[in-house]
Amino acid sequence: MTTAPPRHARPVRVFSLRLWLPLSLVLASGVMFLIVLAAQQQHYQRELQQFADTTAHAELLETRRALETVLRRGDGSGTDSVVSQLGLEPAIAHAALIGPDGKVIAATRFAWRGHSATTSIPGFTDEAVQQVRQAQREFLHLDLAQLRLTALAPVTMGLQPGEMRATRQGLLWIDYDLRPVAAQTWAQLRQLGLMLAAAVALAVLGLLFLARRGILRPVAALRAGMQRIGAGDFQHLPQWRGSGEFRDLGIALEHMAGQLQARSTALAESEARFRQLSDAAFEAILLHENGHVTDANAAADRLFGTPPGGLVGTPILSWVAPSLLDNTMQRIAHGAEGVWEVDMIDTHGQVIPCECSVRKRQLGHRHVRVVALRDIRTRLAAEAEIRQLAHFDALTGLSNRRFLLEQVTQELATADAQPRRAALATININAFQSVNDSMGMGVGDTVLRIMSRRLSALQQQGQTLARVDGDTFALLMPDLQGDLGAASAAAARSVEMLLAAIAEPLEVQGQVLHLSAGAGLVMIPNDSNDAPELLREAETAMHRAKDAGDDHVHFFAHALQEAASERLALRSDLRRALQTSPCPLVLHYQPQMGSNGRLAGVEALVRWQDPRRGLVSPAQFIPEAEASGLIVPLGNWVLQEAAATLHRWQSDPACSAWAGPLTMAVNVSARQFREADFTHRIEDLIARVGIQAFALELELTESVLVEDLEATLEKMAQLRRHGVRFALDDFGTGYSSLAYLKRLPIDVLKIDRSFIMDIDAPGHSGQGKRPAVLIDAIVAMAHQLDLKVLAEGVETEAQHTSLLQSGCDLFQGYRFARPLPEAELRAWASQLEAAR
């Protein structure tokens, strides 16, 4: 069931009484004053009109009668007196009696007498005379704008001789100046207005006083009371006297305050109980809304190392480990609920693994997420300790027999489904019991710990090294490539390296021990599909090796043991070949071409011409030389022979056209490079043979670089001071070459042939990146580091063209020439130079 969202009433418009109440009173008073003024203005106009209609009209009629009486006497001697009498009136500006002929008979100005009224009297017009004579009645014209009143009346003149009845008519003209009348009226109006303004002002002040006392002060008191209630003060509320609406509001406010106080007290008690329960919880509890923490208990503050309340307001994601941010953001976005594990971070940056329980809750109209976090570091440590005890040896820290058998069982389960092989070897230290008997069990334990560290240092990725018995170790080697012969040879070489590590001198309590071990090896899959049985077979082969009294690996299978014996014979013959003169080893040289098509260098590649075996492939004898340590004398022989060959070419005038700028590239193994006297050997070789140092380029693999980087840098820097160049071989097949490129003084990157072989394929299938894209990236990166790029294994014209477009600097492969003996290389290079 869903609830409808709350409906809000229309907002009520409010205004400030402190501002608008006085302003309203002033405006109302002003309107009243204007109304009164308008009324007075109308009264003023009525007064002037009444003066015209009453006073002036009566005076006009009376003067006309007086003039007509004087004129009937016949002599007309009294007209001047009548008209002059009018001049004494303050409101009359001018007065005149005008005869029928239009001339002034009598006037308030003597100068007008006997003259034409039209020309003498200002403002006198014949039209007014005609208008009065036609109407035969008086005429008054009031000009309010000029405050002038003109009064005209017809006057019957006296009888002329022979007339029985007077027929002639004159005209009485009176011009009133109403300004004195208006001034008197305005004076009365001003007096009245001032009295009115004073009355209005007193009324406004009185109303303002009443409004302040009766409205503003109660409103302010109510507001102060509400503010105190909002601040949690329910006691100091305003007290009311009298009666009225505000007292009712005050009583309602006190009632509301009482209810709020009761609810607040209940809420505070509830929150206190909740806070006590929350703080007493072992779990850290947080509430967050829109990604920000809104509340947290004391356990949360302790978990993250913040002061009380320090989590409130912070983004919840700021406390999540960066590796889990994306996953956590998705869960929040989808509103996920449930229990899962998540890594948090405290204020010190320490990662805290936690069990996280998340629930959504609704608080009023808000939706919050409640997160409960439980620190599981103790639990994980206990689980790890249990796993350690269950799967690892307490003395050496290596895997124990149980864990090894589990790994072997997993390998057997997938052996048939995977096109690869695995091997299981066991190694037992010879005469170890004598160490315990002569030096004590404590020394024996120390020896076992040292041996476990030596073996662990040689353990490769994916392999499992275990201690399965007192002085017996086991090694599970998965992912062995090739057929059974190649896989067994690789496994035997790995185990032989462990045997060599055990045979190194060991100093304990001031005594140097020389120990040896026997090793047995069984391949997976074989006839047995049982892990314990495979381990017993490997131990059986191990005991055979110990019974034989040698330090070689013995296979459980007879055919594999024969192959191992053949490899041992190969090592013996190789050692003899290195000691034979003349040496049956020879060098072949593969050209390295520049982007301009010219010969830029050659790579020296060793071949073995054995009298019994014929030409032995380097893929056969180089791994055996590595495993047996013969790689050091073999590498020194190759360096000596390559340098001597380069000197012969550079000294021969017939080769000067192409051998002068030539670079001789020689592969150097990791073991050879780590020899203490390697640097001195190179310096001595350059001085003794007499070649230019910059013409010698040593090719190193990543295995040389990743071990003891500082020592490697020191050796390379020392040789670079003599001008020796360096190339990084098989670039792109390792894991950490990029991390060292900025520090190592490398001149050339050699792109492995695995990148080149599919570059001209008609289409690219699968989900991997196209080789051309990777090559473009490698070339661009190398050029940014001022390195040249050499592409190995170039076999077709299409590959060469594509690599040129990518910006490769050097090329090597069958597209140009196979590795050639010295004589054939001379002829090939001379022919190439002649063709230019």
Coordinates of N, CA and C in Angstrom, one line a residue, residues 320-513:
V320 N 35.4 4.0 1.6 CA 35.5 2.8 0.9 C 36.8 2.6 0.2
A321 N 37.4 1.5 0.2 CA 38.7 1.2 -0.5 C 38.5 1.5 -1.9
P322 N 39.5 2.2 -2.6 CA 39.4 2.6 -4.0 C 39.1 1.4 -4.9
S323 N 39.6 0.2 -4.6 CA 39.4 -0.9 -5.5 C 38.0 -1.4 -5.5
L324 N 37.2 -1.0 -4.5 CA 35.7 -1.4 -4.4 C 34.8 -0.2 -4.7
L325 N 35.3 0.9 -5.1 CA 34.4 2.1 -5.3 C 33.4 1.9 -6.3
D326 N 33.8 1.4 -7.5 CA 32.8 1.2 -8.6 C 31.7 0.2 -8.2
N327 N 32.1 -0.9 -7.6 CA 31.1 -1.9 -7.1 C 30.1 -1.3 -6.1
T328 N 30.7 -0.5 -5.2 CA 29.9 0.1 -4.1 C 28.9 1.1 -4.7
M329 N 29.4 1.9 -5.6 CA 28.6 2.9 -6.3 C 27.4 2.3 -7.0
Q330 N 27.6 1.2 -7.7 CA 26.6 0.5 -8.4 C 25.5 0.0 -7.4
R331 N 26.0 -0.6 -6.2 CA 25.0 -1.1 -5.2 C 24.2 0.1 -4.7
I332 N 24.8 1.2 -4.4 CA 24.0 2.4 -3.9 C 23.0 2.8 -5.0
A333 N 23.5 2.9 -6.2 CA 22.6 3.4 -7.3 C 21.4 2.5 -7.5
H334 N 21.6 1.2 -7.3 CA 20.5 0.2 -7.5 C 19.7 0.0 -6.2
G335 N 20.1 0.6 -5.1 CA 19.4 0.4 -3.9 C 19.5 -1.0 -3.3
A336 N 20.7 -1.6 -3.5 CA 20.9 -3.0 -3.1 C 20.8 -3.1 -1.6
E337 N 20.2 -4.2 -1.2 CA 20.1 -4.6 0.2 C 20.7 -6.0 0.4
G338 N 21.3 -6.2 1.6 CA 21.9 -7.5 1.8 C 23.1 -7.5 2.6
V339 N 23.9 -8.6 2.6 CA 25.1 -8.7 3.4 C 26.2 -9.1 2.5
W340 N 27.3 -8.4 2.5 CA 28.5 -8.7 1.7 C 29.7 -8.2 2.5
E341 N 30.9 -8.5 1.9 CA 32.2 -8.1 2.5 C 32.7 -6.9 1.7
V342 N 33.2 -5.9 2.4 CA 33.8 -4.8 1.7 C 35.0 -4.2 2.5
D343 N 35.9 -3.7 1.8 CA 37.1 -3.1 2.5 C 36.9 -1.6 2.7
M344 N 37.0 -1.2 4.0 CA 36.9 0.2 4.3 C 38.3 0.8 4.6
I345 N 38.4 2.1 4.7 CA 39.6 2.8 5.0 C 39.4 3.7 6.2
D346 N 40.3 3.7 7.2 CA 40.2 4.6 8.3 C 40.9 5.9 8.0
T347 N 41.0 6.8 9.0 CA 41.6 8.1 8.8 C 43.1 8.0 8.6
H348 N 43.7 6.9 9.0 CA 45.2 6.7 8.8 C 45.5 6.0 7.4
G349 N 44.4 5.7 6.6 CA 44.6 5.0 5.4 C 44.7 3.5 5.5
Q350 N 44.5 3.0 6.7 CA 44.6 1.5 6.9 C 43.3 0.9 6.4
V351 N 43.5 -0.2 5.6 CA 42.4 -1.0 5.0 C 41.8 -1.9 6.1
I352 N 40.4 -1.8 6.3 CA 39.8 -2.6 7.3 C 38.7 -3.5 6.6
P353 N 39.0 -4.8 6.5 CA 38.0 -5.6 5.9 C 36.8 -5.7 6.8
C354 N 35.6 -5.6 6.3 CA 34.4 -5.6 7.1 C 33.3 -6.4 6.5
E355 N 32.4 -6.9 7.3 CA 31.2 -7.5 6.9 C 30.1 -6.4 6.9
C356 N 29.5 -6.2 5.8 CA 28.6 -5.0 5.6 C 27.2 -5.5 5.4
S357 N 26.3 -5.0 6.3 CA 24.8 -5.3 6.2 C 24.1 -4.0 5.9
V358 N 23.3 -4.0 4.8 CA 22.7 -2.7 4.3 C 21.2 -3.0 4.3
R359 N 20.4 -2.0 4.8 CA 19.0 -2.0 4.7 C 18.5 -0.6 4.4
K360 N 17.4 -0.5 3.7 CA 16.8 0.8 3.4 C 15.7 1.1 4.4
R361 N 15.6 2.3 4.9 CA 14.6 2.7 5.8 C 14.0 4.0 5.4
Q362 N 12.7 4.3 5.8 CA 12.0 5.5 5.5 C 11.8 6.3 6.8
L363 N 12.4 7.5 6.9 CA 12.2 8.4 8.0 C 11.4 9.6 7.6
G364 N 10.1 9.5 7.9 CA 9.2 10.6 7.4 C 9.1 10.5 5.9
H365 N 9.5 11.6 5.2 CA 9.5 11.6 3.8 C 10.9 11.3 3.3
R366 N 11.9 11.0 4.1 CA 13.3 10.7 3.7 C 13.5 9.3 3.6
H367 N 14.3 8.9 2.6 CA 14.8 7.5 2.4 C 16.3 7.4 2.7
V368 N 16.6 6.7 3.8 CA 18.0 6.5 4.2 C 18.4 5.1 4.1
R369 N 19.7 4.9 4.1 CA 20.3 3.5 4.1 C 21.0 3.3 5.4
V370 N 20.7 2.2 6.1 CA 21.3 1.9 7.3 C 22.4 0.9 7.0
V371 N 23.6 1.2 7.4 CA 24.8 0.3 7.1 C 25.4 -0.1 8.5
A372 N 25.4 -1.4 8.6 CA 26.1 -2.0 9.8 C 27.4 -2.7 9.4
L373 N 28.5 -2.2 10.0 CA 29.8 -2.8 9.6 C 30.4 -3.5 10.8
R374 N 30.9 -4.7 10.5 CA 31.5 -5.5 11.5 C 33.0 -5.8 11.1
D375 N 33.9 -5.4 11.9 CA 35.3 -5.6 11.6 C 35.7 -7.1 11.7
I376 N 36.1 -7.6 10.5 CA 36.4 -9.1 10.5 C 37.8 -9.4 10.4
R377 N 38.7 -8.4 10.8 CA 40.1 -8.6 10.7 C 40.5 -9.8 11.6
T378 N 39.9 -9.9 12.8 CA 40.2 -11.0 13.7 C 39.8 -12.3 13.1
R379 N 38.6 -12.3 12.6 CA 38.1 -13.5 12.0 C 38.9 -14.0 10.8
L380 N 39.3 -13.0 9.9 CA 40.1 -13.4 8.8 C 41.5 -13.9 9.2
A381 N 42.0 -13.2 10.2 CA 43.3 -13.7 10.7 C 43.2 -15.1 11.3
A382 N 42.1 -15.4 12.0 CA 41.9 -16.7 12.5 C 41.8 -17.7 11.4
E383 N 41.0 -17.3 10.4 CA 40.8 -18.2 9.2 C 42.1 -18.5 8.5
A384 N 42.9 -17.4 8.4 CA 44.2 -17.5 7.7 C 45.1 -18.4 8.5
E385 N 45.0 -18.3 9.8 CA 45.9 -19.1 10.7 C 45.4 -20.6 10.5
I386 N 44.1 -20.8 10.5 CA 43.6 -22.2 10.3 C 44.1 -22.7 8.9
R387 N 44.0 -21.9 7.9 CA 44.5 -22.4 6.6 C 46.0 -22.6 6.6
Q388 N 46.7 -21.7 7.3 CA 48.1 -21.9 7.4 C 48.5 -23.2 8.1
L389 N 47.8 -23.5 9.2 CA 48.0 -24.7 9.9 C 47.6 -25.9 9.1
A390 N 46.5 -25.7 8.3 CA 46.0 -26.9 7.5 C 46.9 -27.2 6.3
H391 N 47.5 -26.1 5.7 CA 48.1 -26.3 4.4 C 49.6 -25.9 4.4
F392 N 50.1 -25.4 5.4 CA 51.5 -25.0 5.4 C 52.3 -25.6 6.5
D393 N 53.6 -25.7 6.3 CA 54.5 -26.3 7.3 C 54.9 -25.2 8.3
A394 N 54.8 -25.5 9.5 CA 55.0 -24.5 10.6 C 56.5 -24.1 10.7
L395 N 57.4 -25.0 10.4 CA 58.8 -24.7 10.5 C 59.3 -23.9 9.4
T396 N 59.0 -24.2 8.1 CA 59.6 -23.5 7.0 C 58.7 -22.5 6.3
G397 N 57.4 -22.6 6.6 CA 56.4 -21.8 5.9 C 56.0 -22.2 4.5
L398 N 56.6 -23.4 4.1 CA 56.2 -23.9 2.8 C 54.9 -24.7 2.9
S399 N 54.4 -25.0 1.7 CA 53.2 -25.9 1.7 C 53.5 -27.2 2.3
N400 N 52.5 -27.8 2.9 CA 52.7 -29.2 3.5 C 52.2 -30.3 2.6
R401 N 52.4 -31.5 3.0 CA 52.0 -32.6 2.2 C 50.5 -32.6 1.8
R402 N 49.7 -32.2 2.7 CA 48.2 -32.2 2.4 C 47.9 -31.2 1.3
F403 N 48.5 -30.0 1.4 CA 48.2 -29.0 0.3 C 48.8 -29.4 -1.0
L404 N 50.0 -30.0 -1.0 CA 50.6 -30.5 -2.2 C 49.7 -31.6 -2.9
L405 N 49.2 -32.5 -2.1 CA 48.4 -33.6 -2.7 C 47.1 -33.0 -3.3
E406 N 46.5 -31.9 -2.6 CA 45.3 -31.3 -3.2 C 45.7 -30.7 -4.5
Q407 N 46.8 -30.0 -4.7 CA 47.2 -29.4 -5.9 C 47.5 -30.5 -7.0
V408 N 48.1 -31.6 -6.6 CA 48.3 -32.7 -7.5 C 47.0 -33.3 -8.0
T409 N 46.0 -33.4 -7.1 CA 44.7 -33.9 -7.5 C 44.0 -33.0 -8.5
Q410 N 44.1 -31.7 -8.2 CA 43.6 -30.7 -9.2 C 44.3 -30.8 -10.6
E411 N 45.6 -31.0 -10.6 CA 46.3 -31.1 -11.8 C 45.9 -32.4 -12.6
L412 N 45.7 -33.5 -11.8 CA 45.2 -34.7 -12.5 C 43.8 -34.6 -13.0
A413 N 43.0 -33.8 -12.4 CA 41.6 -33.6 -12.8 C 41.6 -32.9 -14.2
T414 N 42.5 -32.0 -14.4 CA 42.5 -31.3 -15.7 C 43.5 -31.7 -16.7
A415 N 44.3 -32.8 -16.3 CA 45.4 -33.2 -17.2 C 44.9 -33.7 -18.6
D416 N 43.8 -34.4 -18.6 CA 43.3 -34.9 -19.9 C 42.6 -33.8 -20.7
A417 N 42.1 -32.7 -20.1 CA 41.4 -31.7 -20.9 C 42.4 -30.6 -21.4
Q418 N 43.6 -30.6 -20.9 CA 44.6 -29.5 -21.3 C 45.7 -30.1 -22.1
P419 N 46.1 -29.4 -23.2 CA 47.2 -29.9 -24.0 C 48.6 -29.5 -23.4
R420 N 48.8 -29.9 -22.2 CA 50.0 -29.6 -21.5 C 50.4 -30.7 -20.5
R421 N 51.6 -30.6 -20.0 CA 52.0 -31.6 -19.0 C 52.4 -31.0 -17.7
A422 N 52.6 -31.8 -16.7 CA 53.1 -31.4 -15.4 C 54.1 -32.4 -14.9
A423 N 54.8 -32.0 -13.8 CA 55.7 -32.9 -13.3 C 55.7 -32.8 -11.8
L424 N 56.0 -33.9 -11.0 CA 56.1 -33.8 -9.6 C 57.5 -34.4 -9.2
A425 N 58.2 -33.6 -8.5 CA 59.6 -34.0 -8.0 C 59.7 -34.0 -6.5
T426 N 60.5 -34.9 -6.0 CA 60.8 -35.0 -4.6 C 62.3 -34.9 -4.4
I427 N 62.7 -34.2 -3.4 CA 64.1 -33.9 -3.1 C 64.4 -34.2 -1.6
N428 N 65.4 -35.0 -1.4 CA 65.8 -35.4 -0.1 C 67.3 -35.1 0.2
I429 N 67.6 -34.4 1.3 CA 68.9 -34.0 1.6 C 69.7 -35.2 2.1
N430 N 70.9 -35.4 1.5 CA 71.7 -36.5 1.9 C 72.3 -36.3 3.3
A431 N 72.3 -37.4 4.0 CA 73.0 -37.5 5.3 C 72.6 -36.3 6.3
F432 N 71.3 -36.0 6.2 CA 70.8 -34.9 7.0 C 70.7 -35.3 8.5
Q433 N 70.6 -36.6 8.7 CA 70.4 -37.1 10.1 C 71.7 -36.8 10.9
S434 N 72.9 -36.8 10.2 CA 74.1 -36.6 10.8 C 74.2 -35.2 11.3
V435 N 73.6 -34.2 10.6 CA 73.6 -32.8 11.1 C 72.8 -32.8 12.4
N436 N 71.7 -33.4 12.5 CA 70.9 -33.4 13.7 C 71.7 -34.1 14.9
D437 N 72.4 -35.2 14.5 CA 73.1 -35.9 15.6 C 74.3 -35.2 16.1
S438 N 75.0 -34.5 15.2 CA 76.3 -33.9 15.6 C 76.1 -32.5 16.1
M439 N 75.1 -31.7 15.6 CA 75.0 -30.3 15.9 C 73.7 -30.0 16.6
G440 N 72.8 -31.0 16.7 CA 71.5 -30.7 17.5 C 70.3 -30.5 16.5
M441 N 69.2 -30.7 17.1 CA 67.9 -30.5 16.3 C 67.7 -29.0 16.0
G442 N 68.2 -28.1 16.8 CA 68.0 -26.7 16.5 C 68.7 -26.3 15.3
V443 N 70.0 -26.8 15.2 CA 70.7 -26.5 14.0 C 70.1 -27.1 12.7
G444 N 69.6 -28.3 12.9 CA 68.9 -29.0 11.8 C 67.7 -28.2 11.3
D445 N 66.9 -27.6 12.3 CA 65.8 -26.8 11.9 C 66.3 -25.6 11.1
T446 N 67.4 -25.0 11.6 CA 67.9 -23.8 10.9 C 68.3 -24.1 9.5
V447 N 69.0 -25.3 9.3 CA 69.4 -25.7 8.0 C 68.2 -25.9 7.1
L448 N 67.1 -26.5 7.6 CA 65.9 -26.7 6.8 C 65.3 -25.3 6.4
R449 N 65.3 -24.3 7.3 CA 64.7 -23.0 7.0 C 65.5 -22.3 5.9
I450 N 66.9 -22.4 6.0 CA 67.7 -21.8 5.0 C 67.5 -22.5 3.7
M451 N 67.4 -23.8 3.7 CA 67.2 -24.5 2.4 C 65.8 -24.2 1.8
S452 N 64.8 -24.0 2.7 CA 63.5 -23.6 2.1 C 63.5 -22.3 1.5
R453 N 64.3 -21.3 2.1 CA 64.4 -20.0 1.5 C 65.2 -20.1 0.1
R454 N 66.2 -20.9 0.1 CA 66.9 -21.0 -1.2 C 66.0 -21.6 -2.3
L455 N 65.3 -22.6 -1.9 CA 64.4 -23.3 -2.9 C 63.3 -22.3 -3.3
S456 N 62.7 -21.6 -2.4 CA 61.7 -20.6 -2.7 C 62.1 -19.5 -3.6
A457 N 63.4 -19.1 -3.5 CA 63.9 -18.1 -4.4 C 63.9 -18.6 -5.9
L458 N 64.0 -19.9 -6.1 CA 64.1 -20.4 -7.4 C 62.7 -20.9 -7.9
Q459 N 61.7 -20.8 -7.0 CA 60.4 -21.3 -7.4 C 59.8 -20.3 -8.4
Q460 N 59.2 -20.9 -9.5 CA 58.7 -20.1 -10.6 C 57.2 -19.9 -10.4
Q461 N 56.6 -19.0 -11.1 CA 55.2 -18.7 -10.9 C 54.3 -19.9 -11.3
G462 N 53.4 -20.2 -10.5 CA 52.5 -21.3 -10.7 C 52.9 -22.6 -10.1
Q463 N 54.2 -22.7 -9.7 CA 54.7 -23.9 -9.1 C 54.4 -24.0 -7.6
T464 N 54.3 -25.2 -7.1 CA 54.0 -25.4 -5.7 C 55.2 -26.2 -5.0
L465 N 55.9 -25.5 -4.1 CA 57.0 -26.1 -3.3 C 56.5 -26.4 -1.9
A466 N 56.8 -27.7 -1.5 CA 56.2 -28.1 -0.3 C 57.3 -28.9 0.5
R467 N 57.2 -28.9 1.8 CA 58.0 -29.8 2.7 C 57.0 -31.0 3.1
V468 N 57.3 -32.2 2.6 CA 56.4 -33.3 2.7 C 56.9 -34.3 3.8
D469 N 58.1 -34.1 4.3 CA 58.6 -34.9 5.4 C 59.7 -34.1 6.1
G470 N 60.4 -34.8 7.0 CA 61.5 -34.1 7.8 C 62.5 -33.4 6.9
D471 N 63.2 -34.0 6.1 CA 64.2 -33.4 5.2 C 63.9 -33.6 3.7
T472 N 62.6 -33.8 3.4 CA 62.2 -34.1 2.1 C 61.3 -33.0 1.6
F473 N 61.6 -32.5 0.4 CA 60.9 -31.4 -0.2 C 60.2 -31.9 -1.5
A474 N 59.2 -31.3 -2.0 CA 58.5 -31.7 -3.2 C 58.2 -30.4 -4.0
L475 N 58.2 -30.6 -5.3 CA 58.0 -29.5 -6.3 C 57.0 -29.9 -7.3
L476 N 55.8 -29.3 -7.4 CA 54.9 -29.5 -8.5 C 55.1 -28.5 -9.6
M477 N 55.3 -28.9 -10.8 CA 55.6 -28.0 -11.9 C 54.5 -28.1 -13.0
P478 N 53.5 -27.3 -13.0 CA 52.5 -27.3 -14.0 C 52.9 -26.6 -15.3
D479 N 52.0 -26.7 -16.3 CA 52.2 -25.9 -17.5 C 53.5 -26.1 -18.2
L480 N 53.9 -27.3 -18.3 CA 55.2 -27.7 -19.1 C 54.8 -27.8 -20.6
Q481 N 55.4 -27.1 -21.4 CA 55.1 -27.1 -22.8 C 55.9 -28.1 -23.6
G482 N 55.4 -28.5 -24.8 CA 56.0 -29.4 -25.7 C 55.6 -30.8 -25.4
D483 N 56.3 -31.7 -26.2 CA 56.0 -33.2 -26.0 C 56.6 -33.7 -24.7
L484 N 56.5 -35.0 -24.5 CA 57.0 -35.6 -23.3 C 58.4 -35.4 -23.1
G485 N 59.2 -35.5 -24.2 CA 60.6 -35.3 -24.0 C 61.0 -33.9 -23.6
A486 N 60.4 -32.9 -24.3 CA 60.7 -31.5 -24.0 C 60.2 -31.2 -22.6
A487 N 59.0 -31.6 -22.2 CA 58.5 -31.3 -20.9 C 59.4 -31.9 -19.8
S488 N 59.8 -33.2 -20.0 CA 60.6 -33.8 -19.0 C 62.0 -33.2 -18.8
A489 N 62.5 -32.7 -20.0 CA 63.8 -32.0 -19.9 C 63.7 -30.7 -19.2
A490 N 62.6 -30.0 -19.4 CA 62.4 -28.7 -18.7 C 62.3 -28.9 -17.2
A491 N 61.5 -30.0 -16.9 CA 61.3 -30.3 -15.5 C 62.6 -30.7 -14.8
A492 N 63.4 -31.5 -15.5 CA 64.7 -31.9 -14.9 C 65.6 -30.7 -14.7
R493 N 65.6 -29.8 -15.7 CA 66.5 -28.6 -15.5 C 66.1 -27.8 -14.3
S494 N 64.8 -27.6 -14.1 CA 64.3 -26.9 -12.9 C 64.7 -27.5 -11.6
V495 N 64.6 -28.9 -11.6 CA 65.0 -29.6 -10.3 C 66.5 -29.5 -10.1
E496 N 67.2 -29.6 -11.2 CA 68.7 -29.5 -11.1 C 69.1 -28.1 -10.5
M497 N 68.4 -27.1 -10.8 CA 68.7 -25.8 -10.2 C 68.5 -25.8 -8.7
L498 N 67.5 -26.6 -8.3 CA 67.2 -26.7 -6.8 C 68.4 -27.5 -6.2
L499 N 68.8 -28.6 -6.9 CA 69.9 -29.4 -6.3 C 71.2 -28.5 -6.2
A500 N 71.4 -27.7 -7.2 CA 72.6 -26.8 -7.2 C 72.5 -25.8 -6.0
A501 N 71.3 -25.3 -5.8 CA 71.1 -24.4 -4.6 C 71.4 -25.1 -3.3
I502 N 71.0 -26.3 -3.2 CA 71.2 -27.1 -2.0 C 72.7 -27.3 -1.8
A503 N 73.4 -27.5 -2.9 CA 74.8 -27.9 -2.8 C 75.7 -26.7 -2.5
E504 N 75.2 -25.5 -2.6 CA 76.0 -24.3 -2.2 C 76.4 -24.4 -0.7
P505 N 77.6 -23.9 -0.4 CA 78.1 -24.0 1.0 C 77.1 -23.3 1.9
L506 N 77.0 -23.8 3.2 CA 76.1 -23.3 4.1 C 76.9 -23.1 5.5
E507 N 76.8 -21.9 6.0 CA 77.5 -21.6 7.3 C 76.5 -21.5 8.4
V508 N 76.7 -22.4 9.4 CA 75.8 -22.4 10.6 C 76.7 -22.5 11.8
Q509 N 76.5 -21.6 12.8 CA 77.3 -21.6 14.0 C 78.8 -21.7 13.8
G510 N 79.2 -20.9 12.8 CA 80.7 -20.9 12.6 C 81.2 -22.1 11.8
Q511 N 80.4 -23.0 11.4 CA 80.8 -24.2 10.6 C 80.2 -24.1 9.2
V512 N 81.0 -24.5 8.2 CA 80.5 -24.5 6.9 C 80.2 -25.9 6.5
L513 N 78.9 -26.1 6.1 CA 78.4 -27.4 5.7 C 78.3 -27.5 4.2

